[in-house]
Amino acid sequence: MEILHVSAECYPVAKVGGLADVVGSLPKYQNKIGHHAQVVMPMYRTIFLQENQWDVVHKGAISFGGSNLEFTVIKERSDALGFNLYCIDIYGLLDREKIYGYDDDNQRFLAFQIAVVEWISKWQQKLDVVHVHDYHAGLIPFFMRHYYDYKNLSKIRTLLTIHNAQYQGWMDWSFTKFFPSWDNWKAGLIEWNSQINPLAAAIKCADKVNTVSPTYMKELMYNANGLEPLFEYEKGKCSGIINGIDYEVWNPETDPLISDNFNIDSIKAKQKNKFNLCKDFGFDVELPLIIFIGRLVGEKAADLLAEAISRAFEETDKKFNFLMLGSGEVFIEQQLKNINERWFGYYHSRFEYNERLSHQMYAGADFLLMPSRVEPCGLNQLYSLRYGTIPIVRRTGGLNDTVVDVGDNGYGICFNNATIDDIVYSVHRAIHLYQNKPMVENVRKKMMTINNSWEKSAQDYIELYQSIYR
Ligand code: ADP
């Protein structure tokens, strides 16, 4: 099949979270199984852009709020990513250092989507599926299906993958001035709760909708940041496919970012990674090392961490170390900074995005904590399973689908509620488990043999596309 993925993020070009990891790996695996998947994304001013060679493949213009906006489509020359990568360059709007966080983000992603549709309407490439990811590409199925100017795209099938339904891209109606040749009577297709809602528009207009885990899809029926009735209404076209991980990037045997490579038979080398990590942060290597990696936001229950860690230190008389890597809400960072001094030598927090350190942490830690309130799939627990680091997770979304408690003959520690009590209790369980070395060894071996690569899920996506044509 001929597939075009449209996304705001793609690893290693530009990444904020799991969306980038998925869009940077799923197309590669789709190509490996005999299909032709390509990616288009905005052209940000990233290191990847500067370090690679590009060819201009298209120049066009869109009418945008009464003015003529020129855009250029560039293609990465080497195809080293395992798929063709196209970036849309719109001078002054998209070519910025950050992906999100600007006051005019709505205009930026609107212009991006219109340029994508304009480009593919002129493109010689025949497409079977346009696969849009999250709200940043959510208006594309609407533009393709319901615009006279893009009539030649109306037969191409569309799939929306929801990586996170909390963010929906709400806009007020004044934004329709940016839309190409706007037909008022179609307003209902893009409206939710009296606003333009790009995620809702995609749920209404795409042929099929999926989330990145089956449990998350079930949860959206009653917890979807206002879209619950829409999911209930459209449930006939909704399903869940669990994310895979890129086994070439996330492989402890070959990972160039970690100090000592290891595999299931040389798991003692994992200990050397722990040793180096503990040395860097002044920790006692004999104690269990628990880590947290992620965005410091309410969805990840990061606001509970400072108090939960402090209580666990008090109750266990500092029987573990905790290393935290993340960035996000200022008040959460402050809470986590405030406990630095009190638990000096046992706790350290780093407030930055650091890919290298994250790999070293997955490789060197004993446990990874994910107390998430909402977790559409979660990739951290999949990476930690691959690196022999036991996940401690709340039973929600993809965490529920990928981690089985050691008490049920599994390879993780699971709890039900995003509360301080449940987190502290789980830390007690982790410390207890850590003392049973043969059991830890056994659990590690079990988790490192689980296959969470993209092979199966990439095929599931192909079958989902094909089901649209049946
Ligand atoms: P989400 O997309 O909700 O942020 P996921 O678990 O799906 O969460 O994906 C998170 C990805 O981002 C993982 O690859 C994780 O390692 C990475 N990540 C998150 N925060 C950081 C950070 N501060 N430094 C390095 N990597 C990070």
Short mmCIF file of C-alpha atoms and ligand atoms in Angstrom, two decimals:
data_model
loop_
_atom_site.label_atom_id
_atom_site.label_comp_id
_atom_site.label_asym_id
_atom_site.label_seq_id
_atom_site.Cartn_x
_atom_site.Cartn_y
_atom_site.Cartn_z
CA MET A 1 0.00 0.00 0.00
CA GLU A 2 1.03 3.62 -0.52
CA ILE A 3 0.85 5.36 2.85
CA LEU A 4 1.57 8.96 3.82
CA HIS A 5 1.94 9.73 7.54
CA VAL A 6 1.28 13.33 8.58
CA SER A 7 2.65 14.38 11.95
CA ALA A 8 4.00 17.32 13.96
CA GLU A 9 6.82 15.17 15.38
CA CYS A 10 9.12 12.45 14.08
CA TYR A 11 12.21 10.98 15.78
CA PRO A 12 15.09 11.81 15.26
CA VAL A 13 14.07 14.99 13.44
CA ALA A 14 11.99 16.63 16.16
CA LYS A 15 10.72 15.00 19.35
CA VAL A 16 8.76 16.02 22.39
CA GLY A 17 7.29 12.65 23.34
CA GLY A 18 6.02 9.26 22.22
CA LEU A 19 4.36 10.61 19.04
CA ALA A 20 7.83 11.21 17.58
CA ASP A 21 9.01 7.70 18.44
CA VAL A 22 5.99 6.14 16.75
CA VAL A 23 6.16 8.23 13.57
CA GLY A 24 9.92 7.68 13.41
CA SER A 25 9.59 3.89 13.51
CA LEU A 26 6.18 2.63 12.32
CA PRO A 27 6.77 3.69 8.66
CA LYS A 28 10.16 1.95 8.67
CA TYR A 29 8.56 -1.31 9.75
CA GLN A 30 5.71 -0.88 7.26
CA ASN A 31 8.33 -0.60 4.53
CA LYS A 32 10.10 -3.70 5.82
CA ILE A 33 6.94 -5.73 5.32
CA GLY A 34 6.60 -4.64 1.71
CA HIS A 35 4.57 -1.45 1.76
CA HIS A 36 5.59 2.08 0.88
CA ALA A 37 5.21 4.44 3.82
CA GLN A 38 6.41 8.05 3.77
CA VAL A 39 6.25 10.88 6.31
CA VAL A 40 5.50 14.59 6.00
CA MET A 41 6.01 17.02 8.87
CA PRO A 42 6.68 20.74 9.42
CA MET A 43 10.20 21.98 8.81
CA TYR A 44 11.50 23.22 12.17
CA ARG A 45 14.96 24.66 12.61
CA THR A 46 16.44 21.55 14.25
CA ILE A 47 19.91 20.02 14.32
CA PHE A 48 18.67 17.22 12.08
CA LEU A 49 17.70 19.80 9.46
CA GLN A 50 21.15 21.35 9.53
CA GLU A 51 23.07 18.08 9.54
CA ASN A 52 21.31 16.48 6.56
CA GLN A 53 21.03 17.16 2.86
CA TRP A 54 17.73 18.11 1.31
CA ASP A 55 16.19 18.40 -2.15
CA VAL A 56 13.37 20.76 -3.02
CA VAL A 57 10.56 18.63 -4.47
CA HIS A 58 7.69 21.08 -4.66
CA LYS A 59 6.97 24.77 -4.41
CA GLY A 60 3.44 26.00 -3.94
CA ALA A 61 1.24 28.61 -2.35
CA ILE A 62 -1.93 28.68 -0.29
CA SER A 63 -4.40 31.43 0.35
CA PHE A 64 -4.17 32.04 4.11
CA GLY A 65 -6.27 34.70 5.81
CA GLY A 66 -6.45 36.82 2.68
CA SER A 67 -2.75 36.66 1.89
CA ASN A 68 -0.78 34.40 -0.37
CA LEU A 69 1.45 32.09 1.67
CA GLU A 70 4.25 30.37 -0.19
CA PHE A 71 5.55 27.00 0.92
CA THR A 72 8.29 24.61 -0.10
CA VAL A 73 8.39 20.83 0.28
CA ILE A 74 11.86 19.45 0.88
CA LYS A 75 12.88 15.79 0.96
CA GLU A 76 15.72 14.28 2.96
CA ARG A 77 18.25 13.01 0.42
CA SER A 78 19.73 9.84 1.93
CA ASP A 79 16.53 8.08 3.07
CA ALA A 80 18.66 6.84 5.99
CA LEU A 81 15.62 6.84 8.27
CA GLY A 82 14.12 3.87 6.45
CA PHE A 83 11.42 5.97 4.81
CA ASN A 84 11.10 9.08 2.67
CA LEU A 85 10.87 12.14 4.85
CA TYR A 86 9.30 15.35 3.55
CA CYS A 87 9.23 18.63 5.44
CA ILE A 88 6.99 21.59 4.72
CA ASP A 89 8.81 24.88 4.97
CA ILE A 90 6.70 27.97 5.53
CA TYR A 91 8.92 30.93 6.11
CA GLY A 92 8.25 32.73 9.40
CA LEU A 93 5.64 30.24 10.62
CA LEU A 94 7.14 26.76 10.84
CA ASP A 95 10.90 27.33 10.71
CA ARG A 96 11.37 27.81 14.44
CA GLU A 97 13.48 26.02 17.02
CA LYS A 98 10.70 24.61 19.16
CA ILE A 99 7.87 22.40 17.94
CA TYR A 100 5.14 23.82 20.19
CA GLY A 101 4.68 26.61 22.67
CA TYR A 102 4.20 29.68 20.47
CA ASP A 103 1.18 32.00 20.69
CA ASP A 104 0.40 31.38 17.03
CA ASP A 105 0.58 27.55 17.17
CA ASN A 106 -2.98 27.32 15.83
CA GLN A 107 -2.08 29.32 12.72
CA ARG A 108 1.16 27.37 12.30
CA PHE A 109 -0.44 23.94 12.29
CA LEU A 110 -3.40 25.16 10.24
CA ALA A 111 -1.05 26.49 7.56
CA PHE A 112 0.91 23.22 7.70
CA GLN A 113 -2.21 21.13 7.13
CA ILE A 114 -3.50 23.26 4.27
CA ALA A 115 -0.06 23.14 2.62
CA VAL A 116 0.04 19.33 2.96
CA VAL A 117 -3.35 18.98 1.30
CA GLU A 118 -2.46 21.49 -1.41
CA TRP A 119 0.80 19.60 -2.11
CA ILE A 120 -0.68 16.11 -2.27
CA SER A 121 -3.50 17.36 -4.51
CA LYS A 122 -0.76 18.26 -7.05
CA TRP A 123 1.48 15.26 -6.32
CA GLN A 124 2.04 12.56 -8.92
CA GLN A 125 2.29 9.95 -6.18
CA LYS A 126 -0.83 7.80 -5.97
CA LEU A 127 -1.79 7.32 -2.30
CA ASP A 128 -3.98 4.64 -0.73
CA VAL A 129 -4.01 6.02 2.79
CA VAL A 130 -3.30 9.33 4.46
CA HIS A 131 -2.56 8.48 8.07
CA VAL A 132 -2.90 11.53 10.32
CA HIS A 133 -1.51 11.67 13.85
CA ASP A 134 -3.15 13.70 16.66
CA TYR A 135 -4.90 17.03 16.36
CA HIS A 136 -2.06 18.86 14.56
CA ALA A 137 -3.07 16.94 11.43
CA GLY A 138 -6.73 16.51 12.43
CA LEU A 139 -8.33 18.82 9.87
CA ILE A 140 -6.74 17.00 6.94
CA PRO A 141 -9.47 14.32 6.56
CA PHE A 142 -12.04 17.15 6.50
CA PHE A 143 -10.12 19.15 3.89
CA MET A 144 -9.60 16.05 1.75
CA ARG A 145 -13.19 14.88 1.86
CA HIS A 146 -15.21 18.08 1.85
CA TYR A 147 -13.38 20.67 -0.22
CA TYR A 148 -14.24 21.31 -3.81
CA ASP A 149 -10.65 22.36 -4.58
CA TYR A 150 -9.35 19.01 -3.35
CA LYS A 151 -11.94 16.80 -4.98
CA ASN A 152 -9.19 14.59 -6.44
CA LEU A 153 -8.28 13.54 -2.87
CA SER A 154 -11.77 12.60 -1.74
CA LYS A 155 -11.37 8.91 -2.55
CA ILE A 156 -8.12 8.45 -0.62
CA ARG A 157 -8.80 6.71 2.69
CA THR A 158 -7.84 8.33 5.96
CA LEU A 159 -6.90 6.98 9.39
CA LEU A 160 -6.59 9.07 12.54
CA THR A 161 -4.29 7.75 15.26
CA ILE A 162 -4.83 9.37 18.64
CA HIS A 163 -1.67 9.45 20.72
CA ASN A 164 -3.21 11.80 23.25
CA ALA A 165 -6.83 12.98 23.36
CA GLN A 166 -6.22 15.57 26.08
CA TYR A 167 -4.91 18.01 23.48
CA GLN A 168 -7.48 18.84 20.82
CA GLY A 169 -6.31 22.09 19.20
CA TRP A 170 -9.41 24.15 20.01
CA MET A 171 -9.86 27.36 17.97
CA ASP A 172 -12.57 30.00 17.88
CA TRP A 173 -14.59 30.54 14.72
CA SER A 174 -12.53 33.55 13.63
CA PHE A 175 -9.94 31.01 12.46
CA THR A 176 -12.17 30.03 9.56
CA LYS A 177 -10.79 33.13 7.83
CA PHE A 178 -7.62 31.05 7.30
CA PHE A 179 -9.50 28.12 5.76
CA PRO A 180 -9.40 27.64 2.00
CA SER A 181 -12.72 28.61 0.29
CA TRP A 182 -14.87 28.00 3.34
CA ASP A 183 -18.38 26.45 3.10
CA ASN A 184 -20.34 27.47 6.17
CA TRP A 185 -22.84 24.66 5.97
CA LYS A 186 -20.09 22.14 6.71
CA ALA A 187 -19.33 23.77 10.07
CA GLY A 188 -20.87 20.86 12.00
CA LEU A 189 -18.10 18.57 10.86
CA ILE A 190 -15.39 20.56 12.61
CA GLU A 191 -17.38 21.81 15.61
CA TRP A 192 -17.45 20.55 19.18
CA ASN A 193 -18.85 22.52 22.11
CA SER A 194 -19.21 25.67 19.99
CA GLN A 195 -15.56 25.76 18.94
CA ILE A 196 -13.50 24.45 16.07
CA ASN A 197 -12.04 21.23 17.41
CA PRO A 198 -9.50 19.60 15.03
CA LEU A 199 -9.38 16.33 16.97
CA ALA A 200 -13.18 16.05 16.93
CA ALA A 201 -13.13 16.93 13.20
CA ALA A 202 -10.77 14.03 12.54
CA ILE A 203 -12.89 11.62 14.60
CA LYS A 204 -15.92 12.64 12.53
CA CYS A 205 -14.27 12.74 9.10
CA ALA A 206 -11.57 10.03 9.09
CA ASP A 207 -12.57 6.59 7.77
CA LYS A 208 -11.19 4.90 10.87
CA VAL A 209 -9.85 6.01 14.23
CA ASN A 210 -7.46 4.21 16.51
CA THR A 211 -5.69 4.84 19.76
CA VAL A 212 -2.28 3.52 20.71
CA SER A 213 -3.61 0.84 23.07
CA PRO A 214 -6.91 -1.03 23.40
CA THR A 215 -7.44 -0.03 27.05
CA TYR A 216 -7.00 3.67 26.25
CA MET A 217 -9.75 3.44 23.63
CA LYS A 218 -12.09 1.97 26.25
CA GLU A 219 -11.14 4.71 28.72
CA LEU A 220 -11.93 7.46 26.19
CA MET A 221 -15.58 6.42 26.22
CA TYR A 222 -15.84 7.92 29.74
CA ASN A 223 -12.73 10.12 30.04
CA ALA A 224 -11.83 12.10 26.90
CA ASN A 225 -11.59 15.74 27.92
CA GLY A 226 -15.12 16.51 26.70
CA LEU A 227 -15.24 14.21 23.66
CA GLU A 228 -16.82 11.21 25.45
CA PRO A 229 -20.19 11.36 23.61
CA LEU A 230 -18.40 11.63 20.28
CA PHE A 231 -16.32 8.51 20.97
CA GLU A 232 -19.47 6.70 22.07
CA TYR A 233 -21.26 7.79 18.86
CA GLU A 234 -18.34 6.85 16.57
CA LYS A 235 -17.28 3.70 18.40
CA GLY A 236 -18.05 1.53 15.37
CA LYS A 237 -14.98 2.87 13.60
CA CYS A 238 -12.71 3.03 16.64
CA SER A 239 -10.15 0.47 17.81
CA GLY A 240 -6.80 0.23 19.63
CA ILE A 241 -3.39 -0.94 18.41
CA ILE A 242 -0.56 -1.11 20.91
CA ASN A 243 2.62 0.74 19.91
CA GLY A 244 5.74 -1.19 19.16
CA ILE A 245 9.24 0.10 19.81
CA ASP A 246 12.10 0.52 17.40
CA TYR A 247 14.31 -2.47 18.15
CA GLU A 248 17.19 -0.92 16.22
CA VAL A 249 17.27 2.23 18.36
CA TRP A 250 16.28 0.60 21.67
CA ASN A 251 18.61 -2.36 21.84
CA PRO A 252 20.84 -2.78 24.92
CA GLU A 253 23.16 -4.99 22.88
CA THR A 254 24.07 -2.24 20.41
CA ASP A 255 22.91 1.03 22.00
CA PRO A 256 25.79 3.50 21.48
CA LEU A 257 24.48 5.84 24.19
CA ILE A 258 25.06 3.47 27.11
CA SER A 259 28.38 2.68 28.77
CA ASP A 260 28.21 -1.13 28.62
CA ASN A 261 26.16 -3.12 26.14
CA PHE A 262 24.37 -6.22 27.37
CA ASN A 263 21.80 -8.84 26.48
CA ILE A 264 19.78 -11.46 28.25
CA ASP A 265 22.83 -13.73 28.62
CA SER A 266 25.22 -11.03 29.78
CA ILE A 267 22.89 -9.25 32.10
CA LYS A 268 25.69 -8.68 34.64
CA ALA A 269 26.93 -5.94 32.31
CA LYS A 270 23.71 -4.09 33.19
CA GLN A 271 25.26 -3.71 36.63
CA LYS A 272 28.16 -1.74 35.10
CA ASN A 273 25.67 0.75 33.67
CA LYS A 274 24.18 1.07 37.14
CA PHE A 275 27.62 1.53 38.65
CA ASN A 276 28.44 4.39 36.26
CA LEU A 277 25.10 6.06 36.77
CA CYS A 278 25.41 5.83 40.56
CA LYS A 279 28.94 7.24 40.37
CA ASP A 280 27.73 10.21 38.31
CA PHE A 281 24.98 11.01 40.81
CA GLY A 282 26.73 10.06 44.06
CA PHE A 283 24.46 7.09 44.86
CA ASP A 284 25.24 3.89 46.74
CA VAL A 285 25.23 1.17 44.07
CA GLU A 286 24.02 -1.47 46.56
CA LEU A 287 20.63 0.20 46.96
CA PRO A 288 17.84 -0.29 44.42
CA LEU A 289 17.75 2.56 41.89
CA ILE A 290 14.29 3.78 40.90
CA ILE A 291 13.88 6.27 38.04
CA PHE A 292 11.22 8.49 36.52
CA ILE A 293 11.55 9.85 32.96
CA GLY A 294 8.91 12.02 31.36
CA ARG A 295 6.94 15.17 31.03
CA LEU A 296 6.27 16.78 34.42
CA VAL A 297 2.53 17.20 34.01
CA GLY A 298 -0.64 16.07 35.78
CA GLU A 299 -1.30 13.32 33.21
CA LYS A 300 1.90 11.60 34.36
CA ALA A 301 0.94 12.21 38.03
CA ALA A 302 4.27 14.02 38.36
CA ASP A 303 2.66 16.36 40.90
CA LEU A 304 2.53 13.41 43.35
CA LEU A 305 6.18 12.49 43.02
CA ALA A 306 7.86 14.85 45.48
CA GLU A 307 5.58 13.92 48.36
CA ALA A 308 5.49 10.21 47.48
CA ILE A 309 9.30 10.02 47.25
CA SER A 310 9.70 11.84 50.57
CA ARG A 311 7.21 9.54 52.31
CA ALA A 312 8.88 6.46 50.87
CA PHE A 313 12.30 7.69 52.05
CA GLU A 314 10.90 8.31 55.53
CA GLU A 315 9.06 4.98 55.79
CA THR A 316 11.95 2.87 54.46
CA ASP A 317 14.72 4.81 56.17
CA LYS A 318 16.26 5.65 52.76
CA LYS A 319 16.51 2.12 51.41
CA PHE A 320 16.59 3.21 47.76
CA ASN A 321 17.86 5.88 45.36
CA PHE A 322 15.68 7.93 43.07
CA LEU A 323 16.77 9.64 39.85
CA MET A 324 14.34 11.91 38.01
CA LEU A 325 14.64 13.26 34.45
CA GLY A 326 11.97 15.48 32.99
CA SER A 327 10.63 18.92 32.34
CA GLY A 328 7.21 20.51 32.35
CA GLU A 329 5.01 22.49 34.74
CA VAL A 330 6.98 25.04 36.75
CA PHE A 331 5.25 24.24 40.05
CA ILE A 332 6.04 20.52 39.70
CA GLU A 333 9.68 21.26 38.92
CA GLN A 334 9.75 23.46 42.01
CA GLN A 335 8.30 20.69 44.21
CA LEU A 336 10.91 18.27 42.91
CA LYS A 337 13.71 20.81 43.38
CA ASN A 338 12.61 21.55 46.93
CA ILE A 339 13.36 18.01 48.12
CA ASN A 340 16.85 17.90 46.58
CA GLU A 341 18.65 19.06 49.69
CA ARG A 342 16.63 16.99 52.16
CA TRP A 343 17.44 13.71 50.40
CA PHE A 344 20.90 14.61 49.18
CA GLY A 345 22.89 11.48 48.25
CA TYR A 346 19.70 9.46 47.64
CA TYR A 347 17.71 11.64 45.25
CA HIS A 348 18.57 13.72 42.24
CA SER A 349 16.40 15.56 39.70
CA ARG A 350 17.42 16.80 36.28
CA PHE A 351 15.10 19.27 34.54
CA GLU A 352 15.98 18.94 30.90
CA TYR A 353 15.37 16.87 27.79
CA ASN A 354 18.34 14.52 27.51
CA GLU A 355 18.13 11.57 25.13
CA ARG A 356 21.54 10.16 26.11
CA LEU A 357 20.86 10.26 29.83
CA SER A 358 17.46 8.65 29.28
CA HIS A 359 19.13 5.65 27.59
CA GLN A 360 21.68 5.42 30.41
CA MET A 361 18.86 5.48 32.94
CA TYR A 362 16.84 2.73 31.22
CA ALA A 363 20.05 0.66 31.09
CA GLY A 364 21.31 1.33 34.61
CA ALA A 365 18.18 1.45 36.76
CA ASP A 366 16.54 -1.38 38.68
CA PHE A 367 12.98 0.03 38.52
CA LEU A 368 11.09 2.62 36.45
CA LEU A 369 8.12 4.37 38.06
CA MET A 370 5.08 5.43 35.95
CA PRO A 371 2.15 6.42 38.18
CA SER A 372 0.30 8.05 35.22
CA ARG A 373 -3.29 9.26 35.54
CA VAL A 374 -3.60 8.94 31.77
CA GLU A 375 -1.27 6.86 29.57
CA PRO A 376 -2.45 6.30 25.98
CA CYS A 377 0.29 3.71 25.40
CA GLY A 378 3.43 4.69 27.23
CA LEU A 379 6.76 3.85 25.69
CA ASN A 380 9.00 4.19 28.73
CA GLN A 381 7.76 0.92 30.21
CA LEU A 382 8.43 -0.85 26.88
CA TYR A 383 11.99 0.52 26.78
CA SER A 384 12.54 -0.48 30.39
CA LEU A 385 11.32 -4.03 29.73
CA ARG A 386 13.83 -4.30 26.90
CA TYR A 387 16.63 -3.01 29.17
CA GLY A 388 15.80 -5.31 32.09
CA THR A 389 14.47 -2.50 34.28
CA ILE A 390 11.36 -3.56 36.18
CA PRO A 391 8.39 -1.23 35.57
CA ILE A 392 6.27 0.02 38.48
CA VAL A 393 3.07 1.20 36.82
CA ARG A 394 -0.46 2.29 37.47
CA ARG A 395 -2.99 0.06 35.72
CA THR A 396 -4.20 2.49 33.06
CA GLY A 397 -4.21 2.72 29.25
CA GLY A 398 -1.26 1.03 27.58
CA LEU A 399 0.41 0.34 30.93
CA ASN A 400 -2.47 -2.01 31.67
CA ASP A 401 -1.97 -3.73 28.31
CA THR A 402 1.79 -4.22 28.54
CA VAL A 403 2.77 -4.88 32.17
CA VAL A 404 1.76 -7.92 34.25
CA ASP A 405 2.32 -7.91 38.01
CA VAL A 406 4.94 -10.26 39.46
CA GLY A 407 2.18 -11.57 41.72
CA ASP A 408 0.43 -12.88 38.60
CA ASN A 409 3.57 -14.55 37.34
CA GLY A 410 4.49 -11.40 35.44
CA TYR A 411 7.38 -8.94 35.32
CA GLY A 412 6.26 -5.68 36.88
CA ILE A 413 4.72 -4.03 39.91
CA CYS A 414 1.21 -2.75 39.22
CA PHE A 415 -1.13 -0.59 41.30
CA ASN A 416 -4.63 0.77 40.80
CA ASN A 417 -4.76 4.38 41.92
CA ALA A 418 -2.73 7.47 41.10
CA THR A 419 -2.32 8.28 44.79
CA ILE A 420 0.61 8.83 47.12
CA ASP A 421 -0.44 5.78 49.16
CA ASP A 422 -0.35 3.46 46.14
CA ILE A 423 3.00 4.82 44.94
CA VAL A 424 4.62 4.46 48.38
CA TYR A 425 3.22 0.96 48.81
CA SER A 426 4.64 0.00 45.39
CA VAL A 427 8.07 1.35 46.34
CA HIS A 428 7.94 -0.90 49.42
CA ARG A 429 7.13 -3.83 47.11
CA ALA A 430 10.04 -2.92 44.82
CA ILE A 431 12.51 -2.81 47.71
CA HIS A 432 11.22 -6.16 48.94
CA LEU A 433 11.55 -7.69 45.46
CA TYR A 434 15.06 -6.27 45.06
CA GLN A 435 16.21 -8.19 48.12
CA ASN A 436 15.29 -11.46 46.41
CA LYS A 437 18.13 -11.58 43.86
CA PRO A 438 17.18 -14.88 42.13
CA MET A 439 13.64 -13.58 41.68
CA VAL A 440 14.90 -10.29 40.19
CA GLU A 441 17.14 -12.24 37.83
CA ASN A 442 14.22 -14.40 36.81
CA VAL A 443 11.89 -11.43 36.25
CA ARG A 444 14.56 -9.62 34.20
CA LYS A 445 15.08 -12.60 31.95
CA LYS A 446 11.33 -12.95 31.49
CA MET A 447 10.81 -9.32 30.52
CA MET A 448 13.78 -9.18 28.17
CA THR A 449 12.33 -12.02 26.09
CA ILE A 450 8.99 -10.28 25.49
CA ASN A 451 8.67 -9.10 21.92
CA ASN A 452 7.36 -5.54 21.82
CA SER A 453 8.87 -4.68 18.43
CA TRP A 454 6.83 -3.08 15.67
CA GLU A 455 6.57 -6.25 13.60
CA LYS A 456 3.13 -7.26 14.80
CA SER A 457 1.64 -3.79 15.24
CA ALA A 458 2.91 -2.60 11.83
CA GLN A 459 0.96 -5.46 10.28
CA ASP A 460 -2.09 -4.61 12.42
CA TYR A 461 -2.03 -1.09 10.92
CA ILE A 462 -1.92 -2.51 7.39
CA GLU A 463 -4.93 -4.67 8.19
CA LEU A 464 -6.73 -1.65 9.59
CA TYR A 465 -6.10 0.30 6.35
CA GLN A 466 -7.27 -2.67 4.32
CA SER A 467 -10.45 -2.94 6.37
CA ILE A 468 -11.41 0.55 5.17
CA TYR A 469 -11.35 -0.68 1.57
CA ARG A 470 -13.45 -3.77 2.25
P1 ADP B 1 4.38 11.03 26.14
O1 ADP B 1 4.34 10.93 24.66
O2 ADP B 1 3.03 11.14 26.78
O3 ADP B 1 5.30 12.09 26.64
P2 ADP B 1 5.50 8.34 26.07
O4 ADP B 1 5.82 7.37 27.17
O5 ADP B 1 4.61 7.86 24.99
O6 ADP B 1 4.96 9.67 26.74
O7 ADP B 1 6.87 8.79 25.39
C1 ADP B 1 7.83 9.50 26.08
C2 ADP B 1 9.12 9.49 25.26
O8 ADP B 1 9.83 10.69 25.53
C3 ADP B 1 10.05 8.35 25.63
O9 ADP B 1 10.86 8.06 24.51
C4 ADP B 1 10.90 8.98 26.76
O10 ADP B 1 12.13 8.32 26.91
C5 ADP B 1 11.07 10.37 26.20
N1 ADP B 1 11.31 11.42 27.20
C6 ADP B 1 10.38 12.07 27.95
N2 ADP B 1 10.95 13.02 28.70
C7 ADP B 1 12.28 12.97 28.42
C8 ADP B 1 13.42 13.72 28.88
N3 ADP B 1 13.30 14.69 29.78
N4 ADP B 1 14.62 13.41 28.37
C9 ADP B 1 14.76 12.42 27.45
N5 ADP B 1 13.73 11.68 26.98
C10 ADP B 1 12.50 11.96 27.45
#
